[in-house]
Coordinates of C-alpha atoms in Angstrom, one line a residue:
M48 CA -126.6 -91.0 -38.1
K49 CA -129.5 -93.3 -40.0
G50 CA -129.4 -90.7 -43.0
S51 CA -125.6 -90.1 -43.0
L52 CA -125.8 -94.1 -43.5
I53 CA -128.0 -93.6 -46.4
I54 CA -126.1 -91.5 -48.0
L55 CA -123.4 -94.0 -47.4
S56 CA -124.8 -96.1 -49.4
F57 CA -126.3 -94.8 -52.4
F58 CA -122.1 -93.3 -52.6
V59 CA -121.1 -96.8 -52.6
L60 CA -124.1 -98.0 -54.9
G61 CA -122.2 -95.7 -57.5
L62 CA -119.1 -96.7 -56.7
I63 CA -119.5 -100.5 -57.6
L64 CA -122.1 -99.6 -60.0
G65 CA -119.4 -97.7 -61.6
L66 CA -117.0 -100.0 -61.6
A67 CA -119.0 -102.3 -62.9
Q68 CA -120.0 -100.3 -65.7
F69 CA -123.4 -101.5 -65.6
L70 CA -125.0 -97.9 -66.5
P71 CA -125.0 -96.8 -70.1
S72 CA -122.2 -95.1 -71.3
S73 CA -124.4 -92.3 -71.9
L74 CA -124.9 -91.9 -68.5
L75 CA -121.4 -92.3 -67.4
K76 CA -120.2 -89.9 -70.1
G77 CA -122.4 -87.1 -69.0
D78 CA -121.5 -84.8 -66.0
F79 CA -125.1 -85.8 -64.4
S80 CA -123.8 -84.8 -61.0
I81 CA -123.7 -80.7 -61.4
Y82 CA -127.0 -81.2 -62.3
A83 CA -128.3 -83.3 -59.5
L84 CA -126.2 -80.2 -57.4
Y85 CA -127.7 -77.7 -59.6
L86 CA -131.4 -78.2 -58.2
L87 CA -129.6 -79.5 -54.9
M88 CA -129.0 -75.6 -54.2
F89 CA -132.7 -74.9 -56.0
L90 CA -134.4 -76.5 -53.3
V91 CA -131.7 -75.7 -50.4
G92 CA -133.0 -71.8 -51.9
I93 CA -136.6 -72.5 -51.7
G94 CA -136.2 -74.6 -48.0
I95 CA -134.5 -70.8 -47.1
G96 CA -136.7 -68.5 -48.5
T97 CA -139.9 -70.0 -46.9
D98 CA -138.0 -70.9 -43.2
R99 CA -138.4 -66.6 -41.4
D100 CA -136.1 -68.6 -38.9
S101 CA -133.4 -68.5 -41.3
W102 CA -132.8 -65.2 -41.9
K103 CA -133.3 -64.4 -38.1
V104 CA -130.4 -66.1 -37.6
I105 CA -128.7 -63.8 -40.2
R106 CA -130.1 -60.9 -38.4
E107 CA -128.6 -61.9 -34.6
V108 CA -125.0 -62.9 -35.8
N109 CA -124.1 -60.1 -38.2
I110 CA -120.7 -60.0 -38.3
K111 CA -119.9 -62.9 -36.7
I112 CA -120.9 -65.2 -39.0
V113 CA -117.6 -63.8 -40.5
L114 CA -115.9 -65.9 -37.8
V115 CA -116.8 -69.0 -39.3
P116 CA -114.7 -69.2 -42.2
L117 CA -112.5 -67.5 -40.6
S118 CA -112.2 -70.2 -37.6
V119 CA -111.8 -73.1 -39.9
I120 CA -109.3 -71.8 -41.9
V121 CA -107.3 -72.1 -38.7
G122 CA -108.5 -74.6 -37.2
S123 CA -107.8 -76.5 -41.1
L124 CA -104.2 -75.3 -40.8
I125 CA -103.0 -76.1 -37.8
G126 CA -104.8 -79.2 -37.6
V127 CA -103.0 -80.3 -40.8
S128 CA -99.4 -78.4 -39.5
A129 CA -100.2 -81.0 -36.4
V130 CA -100.1 -84.0 -38.8
S131 CA -97.6 -83.1 -40.6
V132 CA -95.1 -83.7 -37.2
L133 CA -96.1 -87.4 -37.8
L134 CA -95.6 -87.6 -41.8
S135 CA -91.4 -88.4 -42.5
D136 CA -92.4 -88.3 -46.5
I137 CA -94.9 -84.6 -46.3
N138 CA -92.7 -81.4 -44.8
F139 CA -95.2 -79.0 -42.7
G140 CA -95.8 -75.9 -45.9
E141 CA -97.0 -78.8 -48.2
A142 CA -99.2 -80.5 -45.0
M143 CA -100.7 -77.3 -45.4
A144 CA -101.0 -76.5 -48.9
V145 CA -103.9 -80.1 -48.9
G146 CA -105.1 -78.4 -46.1
A147 CA -105.9 -75.4 -47.5
G148 CA -108.1 -77.6 -49.9
F149 CA -111.0 -77.0 -47.0
G150 CA -112.6 -80.0 -48.6
Y151 CA -113.2 -78.4 -52.8
Y152 CA -111.0 -81.6 -53.6
S153 CA -111.4 -81.0 -57.2
L154 CA -109.8 -77.7 -57.2
S155 CA -107.1 -77.8 -55.0
S156 CA -105.8 -81.1 -56.2
V157 CA -105.4 -79.7 -60.1
I158 CA -104.1 -76.6 -58.7
I159 CA -101.3 -79.1 -56.3
T160 CA -100.9 -80.9 -59.5
E161 CA -99.8 -78.5 -61.5
F162 CA -98.1 -76.5 -59.0
H163 CA -95.8 -78.8 -57.3
S164 CA -96.3 -82.9 -58.1
E165 CA -99.0 -85.6 -59.1
T166 CA -98.1 -87.4 -55.6
L167 CA -99.4 -84.1 -53.6
G168 CA -102.4 -83.4 -55.9
V169 CA -103.4 -87.0 -55.0
I170 CA -103.1 -86.7 -51.7
A171 CA -104.9 -83.4 -51.8
L172 CA -108.3 -85.0 -53.8
L173 CA -107.6 -88.2 -51.3
S174 CA -107.8 -86.3 -48.1
N175 CA -110.4 -83.2 -49.1
I176 CA -112.4 -86.3 -50.2
I177 CA -112.4 -88.0 -46.7
R178 CA -112.8 -85.4 -45.4
E179 CA -116.2 -85.0 -47.0
V180 CA -116.8 -88.6 -46.5
L181 CA -116.2 -88.0 -43.0
T182 CA -118.4 -85.2 -42.5
L183 CA -121.5 -86.9 -44.3
L184 CA -121.2 -89.5 -41.7
A185 CA -120.0 -87.8 -38.1
T186 CA -122.0 -84.5 -38.4
P187 CA -124.8 -85.7 -35.7
L188 CA -122.1 -86.7 -33.5
F189 CA -120.1 -83.4 -33.7
V190 CA -123.5 -81.8 -33.4
R191 CA -123.8 -83.7 -30.5
Y192 CA -120.5 -83.0 -28.8
F193 CA -119.4 -79.6 -30.3
G194 CA -122.2 -77.8 -31.4
K195 CA -124.5 -76.7 -34.5
L196 CA -121.6 -75.0 -35.6
A197 CA -119.0 -78.6 -36.2
G198 CA -120.6 -79.5 -38.6
I199 CA -120.3 -76.8 -41.1
A200 CA -116.8 -76.7 -39.7
S201 CA -116.2 -79.6 -40.4
G202 CA -117.3 -79.7 -44.3
G203 CA -115.7 -76.7 -45.0
A204 CA -115.9 -74.9 -48.8
T205 CA -119.0 -78.6 -49.9
A206 CA -120.9 -76.7 -46.5
M207 CA -122.8 -74.7 -49.2
D208 CA -123.5 -77.7 -51.4
T209 CA -122.9 -81.4 -50.6
T210 CA -122.9 -82.1 -47.0
M211 CA -125.4 -78.9 -46.4
P212 CA -127.9 -81.6 -46.5
I213 CA -126.5 -83.5 -43.0
I214 CA -125.9 -80.1 -41.7
V215 CA -128.9 -79.1 -42.5
Q216 CA -131.0 -82.3 -40.6
Y217 CA -129.0 -82.2 -37.7
S218 CA -127.8 -78.5 -37.1
G219 CA -131.4 -77.1 -38.2
K220 CA -132.6 -75.3 -41.9
E221 CA -131.5 -71.5 -40.0
Y222 CA -128.2 -72.6 -40.1
A223 CA -128.3 -73.3 -44.0
I224 CA -127.7 -69.5 -44.8
I225 CA -124.6 -69.4 -42.1
A226 CA -123.4 -72.8 -43.9
V227 CA -123.6 -71.9 -47.5
F228 CA -121.8 -68.2 -46.8
S229 CA -119.1 -70.2 -45.0
G230 CA -118.6 -72.5 -48.0
I231 CA -118.5 -69.1 -50.5
V232 CA -115.8 -68.0 -48.8
L233 CA -113.9 -70.8 -48.4
T234 CA -114.6 -72.0 -51.9
I235 CA -113.0 -68.4 -53.0
L236 CA -109.9 -68.6 -51.1
V237 CA -109.4 -71.9 -51.7
P238 CA -107.2 -70.9 -55.4
I239 CA -105.7 -68.0 -53.6
I240 CA -105.0 -69.8 -50.4
V241 CA -103.1 -72.7 -52.4
P242 CA -101.0 -71.7 -54.4
L243 CA -100.1 -68.5 -52.5
I244 CA -98.4 -71.5 -49.9
L245 CA -96.8 -74.0 -52.4
Q246 CA -95.3 -70.5 -53.5
F247 CA -93.0 -70.8 -50.6
L248 CA -91.7 -74.3 -50.9

């Protein structure tokens, strides 16, 4: 929990500095987050490469690893379908499209805005950001009560990058490869599943 609070503190600090426009314009205009992500992935790769236990997990789970992203897809779509019953302004199909973002808010919100409406695009953006923040904050609890794959399931597409540090911290380095695999599969499927669902609205 301490690690999650530290991550959230950095996020809030960045948010405040951004709103206050306290930082140099060159820093605000540059897309430094993507470089930070590259560095993060590089460091994670080093950690996996030097940890033989990580590859042992792959050998042990073999084809079963496919079940992880498959479970995330099924669970996410069932979850948003249930929530749509409680929302009078969002129908079943719209909720499915939002849920099919699997945490990939930057891409899913753009696709939904383009193919449906700006309102639903904003809803997709916020809901998928909340999914990511919830994963960062609650992964210690998810792992404790639901097992070591729970953080990967909660993170969805973000399990391969932004939420990986918290997943690795509480599930173990050997689960990093499963997180990357699941995140990559979901990231590839977002631009396929979201437009497919929107076609039927």
